[in-house]
Amino acid sequence: MADKIYTAAMTGCSFMHNEMKAMLPLLLSPDADTLLKKEISENNILLIKSETSRKKAVLEFKRRFNAVPRQFWEWFATVSESTQLWAMFFVNLKTYRIYFDFQTNVVVQNWNGINRTVSYNDVISELYQISANDEFVNSWSDETKKRIPSFFLTMIRQVGLLDAKTSELRSPQVNEEEFAYFLKINEAWFLDACLLEPYVINRIKSYAV
């Protein structure tokens, strides 16, 4: 079997933007492993009832933390709350290849199409397309295959890209000066992934010079 580029591990931890923010001091600490074990045991920050669920969440927070350079998190601490939300979205797209594929092959393509909507069926169709070409994804249970599109749609609603009632996609308002950071770290694709209009992207580029 080829190397696994996909994972279904996000089903053990939803977007959890605020929880991840709360855990960052622990993740950034030189004593991260000890502090994370303590949190799993004592539940002082996450306030997740089940210890098993806390373990899964902490594992995914570590995965997300390690998906980008440490400097990213140092920048994260300096920006507005709205940009922090987008930064967490970026981290999720970097961490979970299947989310990246959904965003690129479904959300962005539909945005550039006629209707500018995204439905559950659109996303699960992409998942089955991936499944047809990836033995590991094909091995996932039907329940897992149903949950992942739901998790993804919830995430893009939370960041404001998708209207919960109409399923219409939206081009968001962002802090353009702060968004220039993604150009500076050579992640220009993320601006398109956020459905930003070309004139907005051009303005952001002026801040990256």
PDB file of C-alpha atoms in Angstrom:
ATOM      1  CA  MET A   1       0.000   0.000   0.000  1.00  0.00           C
ATOM      2  CA  ALA A   2       1.208   3.500  -0.833  1.00  0.00           C
ATOM      3  CA  ASP A   3       2.056   6.006   1.873  1.00  0.00           C
ATOM      4  CA  LYS A   4      -1.071   7.290   3.584  1.00  0.00           C
ATOM      5  CA  ILE A   5      -1.647  10.931   2.705  1.00  0.00           C
ATOM      6  CA  TYR A   6      -5.121  10.961   4.232  1.00  0.00           C
ATOM      7  CA  THR A   7      -6.330  10.530   7.795  1.00  0.00           C
ATOM      8  CA  ALA A   8      -9.747  10.370   9.420  1.00  0.00           C
ATOM      9  CA  ALA A   9      -8.308  11.451  12.775  1.00  0.00           C
ATOM     10  CA  MET A  10     -10.228  14.740  12.760  1.00  0.00           C
ATOM     11  CA  THR A  11     -13.326  12.749  13.710  1.00  0.00           C
ATOM     12  CA  GLY A  12     -11.793  12.607  17.188  1.00  0.00           C
ATOM     13  CA  CYS A  13     -11.715  16.404  17.428  1.00  0.00           C
ATOM     14  CA  SER A  14     -13.869  18.947  15.617  1.00  0.00           C
ATOM     15  CA  PHE A  15     -12.669  22.458  14.676  1.00  0.00           C
ATOM     16  CA  MET A  16     -12.482  23.455  18.378  1.00  0.00           C
ATOM     17  CA  HIS A  17     -10.915  26.824  17.637  1.00  0.00           C
ATOM     18  CA  ASN A  18     -11.271  28.222  21.163  1.00  0.00           C
ATOM     19  CA  GLU A  19     -10.041  25.042  22.815  1.00  0.00           C
ATOM     20  CA  MET A  20      -6.954  24.979  20.607  1.00  0.00           C
ATOM     21  CA  LYS A  21      -6.225  28.604  21.513  1.00  0.00           C
ATOM     22  CA  ALA A  22      -6.533  27.765  25.195  1.00  0.00           C
ATOM     23  CA  MET A  23      -4.104  24.867  24.787  1.00  0.00           C
ATOM     24  CA  LEU A  24      -1.434  26.836  22.932  1.00  0.00           C
ATOM     25  CA  PRO A  25       0.529  27.922  26.042  1.00  0.00           C
ATOM     26  CA  LEU A  26       0.904  24.247  26.940  1.00  0.00           C
ATOM     27  CA  LEU A  27       1.902  23.269  23.401  1.00  0.00           C
ATOM     28  CA  LEU A  28       4.474  26.072  23.246  1.00  0.00           C
ATOM     29  CA  SER A  29       6.007  25.190  26.605  1.00  0.00           C
ATOM     30  CA  PRO A  30       9.331  23.322  26.868  1.00  0.00           C
ATOM     31  CA  ASP A  31       7.419  20.992  29.212  1.00  0.00           C
ATOM     32  CA  ALA A  32       4.631  20.415  26.685  1.00  0.00           C
ATOM     33  CA  ASP A  33       4.440  16.643  27.066  1.00  0.00           C
ATOM     34  CA  THR A  34       4.171  16.818  30.848  1.00  0.00           C
ATOM     35  CA  LEU A  35       1.616  19.621  30.768  1.00  0.00           C
ATOM     36  CA  LEU A  36      -0.518  17.881  28.156  1.00  0.00           C
ATOM     37  CA  LYS A  37      -0.570  14.663  30.185  1.00  0.00           C
ATOM     38  CA  LYS A  38      -1.600  16.705  33.214  1.00  0.00           C
ATOM     39  CA  GLU A  39      -4.427  18.319  31.260  1.00  0.00           C
ATOM     40  CA  ILE A  40      -5.668  14.925  30.075  1.00  0.00           C
ATOM     41  CA  SER A  41      -5.717  13.791  33.686  1.00  0.00           C
ATOM     42  CA  GLU A  42      -7.038  16.918  35.418  1.00  0.00           C
ATOM     43  CA  ASN A  43      -9.244  18.523  32.719  1.00  0.00           C
ATOM     44  CA  ASN A  44      -8.556  22.093  33.852  1.00  0.00           C
ATOM     45  CA  ILE A  45      -8.712  23.725  30.414  1.00  0.00           C
ATOM     46  CA  LEU A  46     -10.634  21.576  27.970  1.00  0.00           C
ATOM     47  CA  LEU A  47     -13.564  20.741  30.257  1.00  0.00           C
ATOM     48  CA  ILE A  48     -14.307  17.639  28.191  1.00  0.00           C
ATOM     49  CA  LYS A  49     -16.066  15.105  30.377  1.00  0.00           C
ATOM     50  CA  SER A  50     -14.553  11.906  28.963  1.00  0.00           C
ATOM     51  CA  GLU A  51     -10.831  11.264  29.465  1.00  0.00           C
ATOM     52  CA  THR A  52     -10.816   9.223  26.249  1.00  0.00           C
ATOM     53  CA  SER A  53     -12.228  12.214  24.361  1.00  0.00           C
ATOM     54  CA  ARG A  54      -9.629  14.482  25.963  1.00  0.00           C
ATOM     55  CA  LYS A  55      -6.851  12.161  24.811  1.00  0.00           C
ATOM     56  CA  LYS A  56      -8.170  12.250  21.246  1.00  0.00           C
ATOM     57  CA  ALA A  57      -8.509  16.024  21.297  1.00  0.00           C
ATOM     58  CA  VAL A  58      -5.001  16.561  22.673  1.00  0.00           C
ATOM     59  CA  LEU A  59      -3.554  14.216  20.049  1.00  0.00           C
ATOM     60  CA  GLU A  60      -5.201  16.262  17.299  1.00  0.00           C
ATOM     61  CA  PHE A  61      -4.122  19.568  18.849  1.00  0.00           C
ATOM     62  CA  LYS A  62      -0.543  18.276  18.792  1.00  0.00           C
ATOM     63  CA  ARG A  63      -0.965  17.182  15.185  1.00  0.00           C
ATOM     64  CA  ARG A  64      -2.284  20.615  14.223  1.00  0.00           C
ATOM     65  CA  PHE A  65       0.385  22.408  16.227  1.00  0.00           C
ATOM     66  CA  ASN A  66       3.120  20.480  14.412  1.00  0.00           C
ATOM     67  CA  ALA A  67       1.589  20.997  10.953  1.00  0.00           C
ATOM     68  CA  VAL A  68       3.064  24.515  10.769  1.00  0.00           C
ATOM     69  CA  PRO A  69       6.373  26.039  11.949  1.00  0.00           C
ATOM     70  CA  ARG A  70       6.649  27.331  15.510  1.00  0.00           C
ATOM     71  CA  GLN A  71       7.052  30.861  14.101  1.00  0.00           C
ATOM     72  CA  PHE A  72       3.501  30.613  12.811  1.00  0.00           C
ATOM     73  CA  TRP A  73       2.185  30.331  16.347  1.00  0.00           C
ATOM     74  CA  GLU A  74       4.318  33.269  17.442  1.00  0.00           C
ATOM     75  CA  TRP A  75       2.677  35.324  14.678  1.00  0.00           C
ATOM     76  CA  PHE A  76      -0.727  33.914  15.657  1.00  0.00           C
ATOM     77  CA  ALA A  77      -0.394  35.420  19.143  1.00  0.00           C
ATOM     78  CA  THR A  78       0.013  38.924  17.657  1.00  0.00           C
ATOM     79  CA  VAL A  79      -3.031  39.116  15.383  1.00  0.00           C
ATOM     80  CA  SER A  80      -6.711  39.913  15.843  1.00  0.00           C
ATOM     81  CA  GLU A  81      -9.237  37.318  16.932  1.00  0.00           C
ATOM     82  CA  SER A  82     -10.826  37.287  13.489  1.00  0.00           C
ATOM     83  CA  THR A  83      -7.485  36.527  11.843  1.00  0.00           C
ATOM     84  CA  GLN A  84      -6.790  33.869  14.485  1.00  0.00           C
ATOM     85  CA  LEU A  85      -9.971  32.107  13.378  1.00  0.00           C
ATOM     86  CA  TRP A  86      -8.740  32.098   9.776  1.00  0.00           C
ATOM     87  CA  ALA A  87      -5.320  30.970  10.944  1.00  0.00           C
ATOM     88  CA  MET A  88      -6.904  27.939  12.641  1.00  0.00           C
ATOM     89  CA  PHE A  89      -8.751  27.212   9.401  1.00  0.00           C
ATOM     90  CA  PHE A  90      -5.421  27.368   7.561  1.00  0.00           C
ATOM     91  CA  VAL A  91      -3.874  24.968  10.081  1.00  0.00           C
ATOM     92  CA  ASN A  92      -6.713  22.490   9.566  1.00  0.00           C
ATOM     93  CA  LEU A  93      -6.257  22.597   5.796  1.00  0.00           C
ATOM     94  CA  LYS A  94      -2.530  21.995   6.290  1.00  0.00           C
ATOM     95  CA  THR A  95      -3.098  19.178   8.793  1.00  0.00           C
ATOM     96  CA  TYR A  96      -5.785  17.188   7.018  1.00  0.00           C
ATOM     97  CA  ARG A  97      -5.220  16.579   3.322  1.00  0.00           C
ATOM     98  CA  ILE A  98      -8.839  15.553   2.817  1.00  0.00           C
ATOM     99  CA  TYR A  99      -9.989  18.969   4.089  1.00  0.00           C
ATOM    100  CA  PHE A 100      -7.569  20.622   1.667  1.00  0.00           C
ATOM    101  CA  ASP A 101      -9.013  18.566  -1.189  1.00  0.00           C
ATOM    102  CA  PHE A 102     -12.581  19.423  -0.183  1.00  0.00           C
ATOM    103  CA  GLN A 103     -11.729  23.111  -0.063  1.00  0.00           C
ATOM    104  CA  THR A 104      -9.841  23.097  -3.364  1.00  0.00           C
ATOM    105  CA  ASN A 105     -11.915  20.663  -5.412  1.00  0.00           C
ATOM    106  CA  VAL A 106     -15.383  21.455  -4.092  1.00  0.00           C
ATOM    107  CA  VAL A 107     -15.587  24.834  -2.358  1.00  0.00           C
ATOM    108  CA  VAL A 108     -13.268  26.842  -4.622  1.00  0.00           C
ATOM    109  CA  GLN A 109     -14.529  25.160  -7.790  1.00  0.00           C
ATOM    110  CA  ASN A 110     -18.166  25.768  -6.846  1.00  0.00           C
ATOM    111  CA  TRP A 111     -17.328  29.360  -5.932  1.00  0.00           C
ATOM    112  CA  ASN A 112     -15.897  29.822  -9.412  1.00  0.00           C
ATOM    113  CA  GLY A 113     -18.979  28.171 -10.937  1.00  0.00           C
ATOM    114  CA  ILE A 114     -22.524  29.387 -11.506  1.00  0.00           C
ATOM    115  CA  ASN A 115     -24.480  28.609  -8.337  1.00  0.00           C
ATOM    116  CA  ARG A 116     -21.849  29.347  -5.680  1.00  0.00           C
ATOM    117  CA  THR A 117     -23.329  26.844  -3.229  1.00  0.00           C
ATOM    118  CA  VAL A 118     -21.955  23.779  -1.445  1.00  0.00           C
ATOM    119  CA  SER A 119     -24.033  20.906  -0.099  1.00  0.00           C
ATOM    120  CA  TYR A 120     -23.316  17.771   1.884  1.00  0.00           C
ATOM    121  CA  ASN A 121     -23.790  15.762  -1.311  1.00  0.00           C
ATOM    122  CA  ASP A 122     -21.122  17.830  -3.069  1.00  0.00           C
ATOM    123  CA  VAL A 123     -18.593  17.060  -0.350  1.00  0.00           C
ATOM    124  CA  ILE A 124     -19.394  13.388   0.071  1.00  0.00           C
ATOM    125  CA  SER A 125     -19.209  12.941  -3.711  1.00  0.00           C
ATOM    126  CA  GLU A 126     -15.645  14.259  -3.555  1.00  0.00           C
ATOM    127  CA  LEU A 127     -14.919  11.869  -0.695  1.00  0.00           C
ATOM    128  CA  TYR A 128     -16.142   8.916  -2.725  1.00  0.00           C
ATOM    129  CA  GLN A 129     -14.038  10.095  -5.664  1.00  0.00           C
ATOM    130  CA  ILE A 130     -10.992  10.088  -3.387  1.00  0.00           C
ATOM    131  CA  SER A 131     -12.049   6.723  -1.969  1.00  0.00           C
ATOM    132  CA  ALA A 132     -12.181   5.213  -5.455  1.00  0.00           C
ATOM    133  CA  ASN A 133      -8.515   6.063  -5.936  1.00  0.00           C
ATOM    134  CA  ASP A 134      -7.140   5.520  -2.443  1.00  0.00           C
ATOM    135  CA  GLU A 135      -7.209   2.092  -0.821  1.00  0.00           C
ATOM    136  CA  PHE A 136      -6.863   3.446   2.704  1.00  0.00           C
ATOM    137  CA  VAL A 137      -9.739   5.924   2.385  1.00  0.00           C
ATOM    138  CA  ASN A 138     -11.822   3.185   0.802  1.00  0.00           C
ATOM    139  CA  SER A 139     -11.269   1.082   3.940  1.00  0.00           C
ATOM    140  CA  TRP A 140     -12.937   3.659   6.211  1.00  0.00           C
ATOM    141  CA  SER A 141     -16.311   2.719   7.664  1.00  0.00           C
ATOM    142  CA  ASP A 142     -19.494   4.193   6.206  1.00  0.00           C
ATOM    143  CA  GLU A 143     -20.009   6.064   9.478  1.00  0.00           C
ATOM    144  CA  THR A 144     -16.592   7.696   9.195  1.00  0.00           C
ATOM    145  CA  LYS A 145     -17.250   8.631   5.576  1.00  0.00           C
ATOM    146  CA  LYS A 146     -20.495  10.301   6.632  1.00  0.00           C
ATOM    147  CA  ARG A 147     -18.973  12.195   9.554  1.00  0.00           C
ATOM    148  CA  ILE A 148     -16.015  13.770   7.757  1.00  0.00           C
ATOM    149  CA  PRO A 149     -18.088  15.862   5.295  1.00  0.00           C
ATOM    150  CA  SER A 150     -20.265  17.018   8.207  1.00  0.00           C
ATOM    151  CA  PHE A 151     -17.199  18.066  10.201  1.00  0.00           C
ATOM    152  CA  PHE A 152     -15.853  19.936   7.184  1.00  0.00           C
ATOM    153  CA  LEU A 153     -19.108  21.780   6.470  1.00  0.00           C
ATOM    154  CA  THR A 154     -19.391  22.794  10.129  1.00  0.00           C
ATOM    155  CA  MET A 155     -15.868  24.206   9.967  1.00  0.00           C
ATOM    156  CA  ILE A 156     -16.472  26.337   6.868  1.00  0.00           C
ATOM    157  CA  ARG A 157     -19.710  27.616   8.421  1.00  0.00           C
ATOM    158  CA  GLN A 158     -17.825  28.591  11.572  1.00  0.00           C
ATOM    159  CA  VAL A 159     -15.286  30.644   9.634  1.00  0.00           C
ATOM    160  CA  GLY A 160     -18.086  32.296   7.660  1.00  0.00           C
ATOM    161  CA  LEU A 161     -17.596  30.835   4.193  1.00  0.00           C
ATOM    162  CA  LEU A 162     -20.949  29.033   4.076  1.00  0.00           C
ATOM    163  CA  ASP A 163     -24.450  30.207   4.951  1.00  0.00           C
ATOM    164  CA  ALA A 164     -26.064  27.592   7.184  1.00  0.00           C
ATOM    165  CA  LYS A 165     -29.582  28.217   5.868  1.00  0.00           C
ATOM    166  CA  THR A 166     -29.046  28.703   2.137  1.00  0.00           C
ATOM    167  CA  SER A 167     -25.803  26.716   1.581  1.00  0.00           C
ATOM    168  CA  GLU A 168     -24.510  29.748  -0.311  1.00  0.00           C
ATOM    169  CA  LEU A 169     -20.798  30.472  -0.300  1.00  0.00           C
ATOM    170  CA  ARG A 170     -19.568  33.862   0.874  1.00  0.00           C
ATOM    171  CA  SER A 171     -16.480  35.946   0.243  1.00  0.00           C
ATOM    172  CA  PRO A 172     -15.440  37.130   3.726  1.00  0.00           C
ATOM    173  CA  GLN A 173     -14.091  40.403   5.004  1.00  0.00           C
ATOM    174  CA  VAL A 174     -10.613  39.898   6.441  1.00  0.00           C
ATOM    175  CA  ASN A 175      -7.850  41.991   7.958  1.00  0.00           C
ATOM    176  CA  GLU A 176      -5.903  42.505   4.750  1.00  0.00           C
ATOM    177  CA  GLU A 177      -2.690  43.674   6.395  1.00  0.00           C
ATOM    178  CA  GLU A 178      -2.588  40.617   8.666  1.00  0.00           C
ATOM    179  CA  PHE A 179      -3.476  38.291   5.780  1.00  0.00           C
ATOM    180  CA  ALA A 180      -0.328  39.419   3.962  1.00  0.00           C
ATOM    181  CA  TYR A 181       1.496  37.017   6.276  1.00  0.00           C
ATOM    182  CA  PHE A 182       0.277  34.070   4.208  1.00  0.00           C
ATOM    183  CA  LEU A 183       2.025  35.544   1.164  1.00  0.00           C
ATOM    184  CA  LYS A 184       5.187  36.127   3.159  1.00  0.00           C
ATOM    185  CA  ILE A 185       5.318  32.424   4.107  1.00  0.00           C
ATOM    186  CA  ASN A 186       4.639  31.341   0.517  1.00  0.00           C
ATOM    187  CA  GLU A 187       1.093  30.112   1.133  1.00  0.00           C
ATOM    188  CA  ALA A 188      -0.641  32.275  -1.477  1.00  0.00           C
ATOM    189  CA  TRP A 189      -3.086  29.461  -2.284  1.00  0.00           C
ATOM    190  CA  PHE A 190      -4.807  30.148   1.040  1.00  0.00           C
ATOM    191  CA  LEU A 191      -6.118  33.513  -0.161  1.00  0.00           C
ATOM    192  CA  ASP A 192      -7.938  31.774  -3.013  1.00  0.00           C
ATOM    193  CA  ALA A 193      -9.076  29.064  -0.588  1.00  0.00           C
ATOM    194  CA  CYS A 194     -10.737  31.779   1.511  1.00  0.00           C
ATOM    195  CA  LEU A 195     -12.769  32.842  -1.545  1.00  0.00           C
ATOM    196  CA  LEU A 196     -11.296  36.326  -1.491  1.00  0.00           C
ATOM    197  CA  GLU A 197     -12.105  38.457  -4.505  1.00  0.00           C
ATOM    198  CA  PRO A 198      -9.193  39.237  -6.884  1.00  0.00           C
ATOM    199  CA  TYR A 199      -9.202  42.940  -6.011  1.00  0.00           C
ATOM    200  CA  VAL A 200      -8.908  42.059  -2.302  1.00  0.00           C
ATOM    201  CA  ILE A 201      -6.007  39.713  -3.008  1.00  0.00           C
ATOM    202  CA  ASN A 202      -4.286  42.481  -4.969  1.00  0.00           C
ATOM    203  CA  ARG A 203      -4.618  44.811  -1.987  1.00  0.00           C
ATOM    204  CA  ILE A 204      -3.226  42.145   0.313  1.00  0.00           C
ATOM    205  CA  LYS A 205      -0.249  41.743  -2.024  1.00  0.00           C
ATOM    206  CA  SER A 206       0.540  45.435  -1.546  1.00  0.00           C
ATOM    207  CA  TYR A 207       1.027  44.786   2.175  1.00  0.00           C
ATOM    208  CA  ALA A 208       3.377  41.880   1.498  1.00  0.00           C
ATOM    209  CA  VAL A 209       5.914  43.932  -0.424  1.00  0.00           C
TER     210      VAL A 209
END
